[in-house]
C-alpha cells in the first residue's frame, strides 16, 4: 500500500512546521491566514491550501505528535533550522531529517527525507524525499475554519475536533 503524496506532504509539513522542542530551539509559528503548500517528490507534485490561526500549529503538533515521537530535535542554523525526528504511528515507524528555511510570515521551504518501516504489505523500508514550499496567500477565505485543508480538487478536509480550532 503506497504512502500518498498529499497525505505525506501535509502531515510532514504540519509536523515539521508545527513541532516544538523541549530544548532551547523552537520553530516559529506561521503567520495566521491562508497558506499554499506545493509538495514535490519522486511520486509527483501536489498543491494544497490550509487556513491557520495563531494556535493551529501548536494544536496540530500536540494532537499528531503527543507521545508518538521519541525524538524531535530542531536546531537553529545560520539560514533556518535542521530537524531530526523518530516517530511511531501504530505499526509504522518514521525517522527523518529536515532542513527548514524561510521567515514563517510569507514563505517557508522544507527539504524532508523520511524512512518509513512497518507499512502493511511492504517488506522493505520506504524512503521518501520531498521538497515543500509554503507561501502565505492572505486572510482565510469566507467560511473556512482554522485547520481546514483545501485539496487541489477543491475538497475541504477538516482537521479533527480540537486540532487547529
mmCIF file of C-alpha atoms in Angstrom:
data_model
loop_
_atom_site.group_PDB
_atom_site.id
_atom_site.type_symbol
_atom_site.label_atom_id
_atom_site.label_comp_id
_atom_site.label_asym_id
_atom_site.label_seq_id
_atom_site.Cartn_x
_atom_site.Cartn_y
_atom_site.Cartn_z
ATOM 1 C CA UNK A 1 0.000 0.000 0.000
ATOM 2 C CA UNK A 2 1.819 3.175 -1.159
ATOM 3 C CA UNK A 3 2.024 6.238 1.012
ATOM 4 C CA UNK A 4 0.103 9.014 -0.722
ATOM 5 C CA UNK A 5 1.986 12.185 -1.597
ATOM 6 C CA UNK A 6 -0.699 14.557 -0.378
ATOM 7 C CA UNK A 7 -1.010 12.851 2.985
ATOM 8 C CA UNK A 8 2.721 12.553 3.453
ATOM 9 C CA UNK A 9 3.302 16.111 2.376
ATOM 10 C CA UNK A 10 0.623 17.634 4.550
ATOM 11 C CA UNK A 11 1.477 15.545 7.562
ATOM 12 C CA UNK A 12 5.155 16.269 7.004
ATOM 13 C CA UNK A 13 4.506 19.980 6.734
ATOM 14 C CA UNK A 14 2.233 20.007 9.752
ATOM 15 C CA UNK A 15 4.615 18.005 11.930
ATOM 16 C CA UNK A 16 7.719 19.819 10.823
ATOM 17 C CA UNK A 17 6.275 23.319 10.783
ATOM 18 C CA UNK A 18 4.370 22.799 14.000
ATOM 19 C CA UNK A 19 6.837 20.871 16.103
ATOM 20 C CA UNK A 20 8.342 22.489 19.126
ATOM 21 C CA UNK A 21 11.313 21.311 21.103
ATOM 22 C CA UNK A 22 11.942 20.820 24.768
ATOM 23 C CA UNK A 23 15.453 22.103 24.137
ATOM 24 C CA UNK A 24 16.395 25.737 23.570
ATOM 25 C CA UNK A 25 15.476 25.897 19.873
ATOM 26 C CA UNK A 26 11.833 26.335 18.953
ATOM 27 C CA UNK A 27 10.377 26.747 15.492
ATOM 28 C CA UNK A 28 8.371 29.923 14.975
ATOM 29 C CA UNK A 29 4.659 29.631 14.240
ATOM 30 C CA UNK A 30 3.347 30.550 10.836
ATOM 31 C CA UNK A 31 1.515 33.809 10.284
ATOM 32 C CA UNK A 32 -2.262 33.375 10.635
ATOM 33 C CA UNK A 33 -4.156 33.167 7.351
ATOM 34 C CA UNK A 34 -4.281 31.062 4.204
ATOM 35 C CA UNK A 35 -1.094 29.185 3.235
ATOM 36 C CA UNK A 36 -0.488 27.331 -0.016
ATOM 37 C CA UNK A 37 1.885 24.356 0.095
ATOM 38 C CA UNK A 38 3.458 22.935 -3.052
ATOM 39 C CA UNK A 39 4.937 19.500 -2.448
ATOM 40 C CA UNK A 40 7.298 17.819 -4.918
ATOM 41 C CA UNK A 41 8.639 14.269 -4.590
ATOM 42 C CA UNK A 42 9.550 11.346 -6.817
ATOM 43 C CA UNK A 43 5.831 10.453 -6.792
ATOM 44 C CA UNK A 44 4.880 13.761 -8.379
ATOM 45 C CA UNK A 45 3.662 17.064 -7.091
ATOM 46 C CA UNK A 46 0.586 18.490 -5.461
ATOM 47 C CA UNK A 47 -0.672 21.782 -4.136
ATOM 48 C CA UNK A 48 -2.967 22.316 -1.168
ATOM 49 C CA UNK A 49 -4.069 25.294 0.896
ATOM 50 C CA UNK A 50 -4.536 25.446 4.667
ATOM 51 C CA UNK A 51 -6.259 28.048 6.809
ATOM 52 C CA UNK A 52 -4.393 28.549 10.074
ATOM 53 C CA UNK A 53 -4.705 30.772 13.118
ATOM 54 C CA UNK A 54 -2.262 31.537 15.905
ATOM 55 C CA UNK A 55 -2.992 28.191 17.605
ATOM 56 C CA UNK A 56 -3.211 25.797 14.633
ATOM 57 C CA UNK A 57 0.442 24.748 14.577
ATOM 58 C CA UNK A 58 0.668 24.158 18.331
ATOM 59 C CA UNK A 59 -2.623 22.229 18.453
ATOM 60 C CA UNK A 60 -1.725 20.098 15.435
ATOM 61 C CA UNK A 61 1.669 19.332 16.939
ATOM 62 C CA UNK A 62 0.064 18.262 20.191
ATOM 63 C CA UNK A 63 -2.534 16.064 18.512
ATOM 64 C CA UNK A 64 -0.223 14.477 15.939
ATOM 65 C CA UNK A 65 2.947 14.174 17.960
ATOM 66 C CA UNK A 66 1.903 13.704 21.564
ATOM 67 C CA UNK A 67 3.661 10.627 22.914
ATOM 68 C CA UNK A 68 4.355 9.298 19.404
ATOM 69 C CA UNK A 69 7.749 10.837 18.754
ATOM 70 C CA UNK A 70 10.687 9.545 20.757
ATOM 71 C CA UNK A 71 12.911 12.161 19.156
ATOM 72 C CA UNK A 72 12.094 15.658 17.916
ATOM 73 C CA UNK A 73 15.139 17.867 17.825
ATOM 74 C CA UNK A 74 15.306 21.157 15.933
ATOM 75 C CA UNK A 75 18.478 23.203 15.814
ATOM 76 C CA UNK A 76 18.786 26.819 14.721
ATOM 77 C CA UNK A 77 21.289 27.339 11.907
ATOM 78 C CA UNK A 78 22.547 30.483 10.185
ATOM 79 C CA UNK A 79 19.904 30.042 7.467
ATOM 80 C CA UNK A 80 16.981 28.452 9.341
ATOM 81 C CA UNK A 81 16.614 25.135 11.157
ATOM 82 C CA UNK A 82 17.577 21.481 10.847
ATOM 83 C CA UNK A 83 15.464 18.767 12.361
ATOM 84 C CA UNK A 84 15.667 15.109 13.318
ATOM 85 C CA UNK A 85 12.588 13.064 14.183
ATOM 86 C CA UNK A 86 11.754 9.499 15.157
ATOM 87 C CA UNK A 87 8.021 8.830 15.414
ATOM 88 C CA UNK A 88 5.688 5.852 15.534
ATOM 89 C CA UNK A 89 2.053 5.716 14.451
ATOM 90 C CA UNK A 90 0.634 2.279 15.088
ATOM 91 C CA UNK A 91 2.833 -0.278 13.322
ATOM 92 C CA UNK A 92 4.539 2.358 11.178
ATOM 93 C CA UNK A 93 7.810 3.929 12.297
ATOM 94 C CA UNK A 94 9.216 7.053 10.667
ATOM 95 C CA UNK A 95 12.662 8.542 11.055
ATOM 96 C CA UNK A 96 13.655 11.633 9.218
ATOM 97 C CA UNK A 97 15.696 14.727 8.766
ATOM 98 C CA UNK A 98 14.611 18.140 7.579
ATOM 99 C CA UNK A 99 16.106 21.454 6.565
ATOM 100 C CA UNK A 100 13.792 24.428 7.047
ATOM 101 C CA UNK A 101 14.299 27.953 5.746
ATOM 102 C CA UNK A 102 12.049 30.975 5.425
ATOM 103 C CA UNK A 103 10.594 33.739 7.530
ATOM 104 C CA UNK A 104 7.360 31.948 8.635
ATOM 105 C CA UNK A 105 5.362 35.090 7.747
ATOM 106 C CA UNK A 106 5.444 34.922 3.942
ATOM 107 C CA UNK A 107 7.438 31.829 2.887
ATOM 108 C CA UNK A 108 8.773 28.543 4.238
ATOM 109 C CA UNK A 109 10.851 25.948 2.387
ATOM 110 C CA UNK A 110 11.338 22.411 3.718
ATOM 111 C CA UNK A 111 13.506 19.593 2.426
ATOM 112 C CA UNK A 112 12.360 16.403 4.128
ATOM 113 C CA UNK A 113 13.989 12.948 3.978
ATOM 114 C CA UNK A 114 11.965 10.260 5.767
ATOM 115 C CA UNK A 115 12.311 6.480 6.037
ATOM 116 C CA UNK A 116 9.142 4.542 6.872
ATOM 117 C CA UNK A 117 9.136 0.972 8.192
ATOM 118 C CA UNK A 118 6.309 -1.332 9.182
ATOM 119 C CA UNK A 119 3.943 -0.322 6.370
ATOM 120 C CA UNK A 120 1.437 -3.169 5.910
ATOM 121 C CA UNK A 121 2.251 -5.151 2.768
ATOM 122 C CA UNK A 122 5.706 -3.595 2.367
ATOM 123 C CA UNK A 123 8.684 -5.788 3.295
ATOM 124 C CA UNK A 124 11.341 -3.157 2.700
ATOM 125 C CA UNK A 125 11.593 0.289 4.272
ATOM 126 C CA UNK A 126 10.186 3.103 2.148
ATOM 127 C CA UNK A 127 12.261 6.236 1.737
ATOM 128 C CA UNK A 128 10.500 9.476 0.880
ATOM 129 C CA UNK A 129 12.241 12.685 -0.082
ATOM 130 C CA UNK A 130 10.157 15.758 -0.643
ATOM 131 C CA UNK A 131 10.504 19.482 -1.010
ATOM 132 C CA UNK A 132 7.706 21.675 0.294
ATOM 133 C CA UNK A 133 7.301 25.349 -0.485
ATOM 134 C CA UNK A 134 4.655 27.112 1.590
ATOM 135 C CA UNK A 135 3.551 30.629 0.708
ATOM 136 C CA UNK A 136 1.275 32.964 2.660
ATOM 137 C CA UNK A 137 -1.667 33.995 0.437
ATOM 138 C CA UNK A 138 -3.556 36.348 2.757
ATOM 139 C CA UNK A 139 -6.565 36.031 5.059
ATOM 140 C CA UNK A 140 -8.521 32.763 5.115
ATOM 141 C CA UNK A 141 -11.460 32.647 2.722
ATOM 142 C CA UNK A 142 -15.033 33.159 3.911
ATOM 143 C CA UNK A 143 -16.412 30.030 5.572
ATOM 144 C CA UNK A 144 -13.016 28.482 6.297
ATOM 145 C CA UNK A 145 -12.122 27.388 9.801
ATOM 146 C CA UNK A 146 -8.572 27.292 11.161
ATOM 147 C CA UNK A 147 -7.061 23.916 10.285
ATOM 148 C CA UNK A 148 -9.127 23.384 7.125
ATOM 149 C CA UNK A 149 -7.054 21.882 4.301
ATOM 150 C CA UNK A 150 -8.246 22.601 0.767
ATOM 151 C CA UNK A 151 -7.136 19.897 -1.679
ATOM 152 C CA UNK A 152 -6.366 20.524 -5.380
ATOM 153 C CA UNK A 153 -9.866 19.368 -6.395
ATOM 154 C CA UNK A 154 -11.454 21.900 -4.006
ATOM 155 C CA UNK A 155 -12.448 19.287 -1.433
ATOM 156 C CA UNK A 156 -12.033 20.520 2.151
ATOM 157 C CA UNK A 157 -10.533 18.247 4.798
ATOM 158 C CA UNK A 158 -11.471 19.278 8.322
ATOM 159 C CA UNK A 159 -8.857 18.702 10.996
ATOM 160 C CA UNK A 160 -10.041 16.525 13.901
ATOM 161 C CA UNK A 161 -12.025 18.311 16.602
ATOM 162 C CA UNK A 162 -9.726 20.309 18.824
ATOM 163 C CA UNK A 163 -6.913 20.451 16.264
ATOM 164 C CA UNK A 164 -6.476 23.840 14.717
ATOM 165 C CA UNK A 165 -9.638 25.208 16.307
#
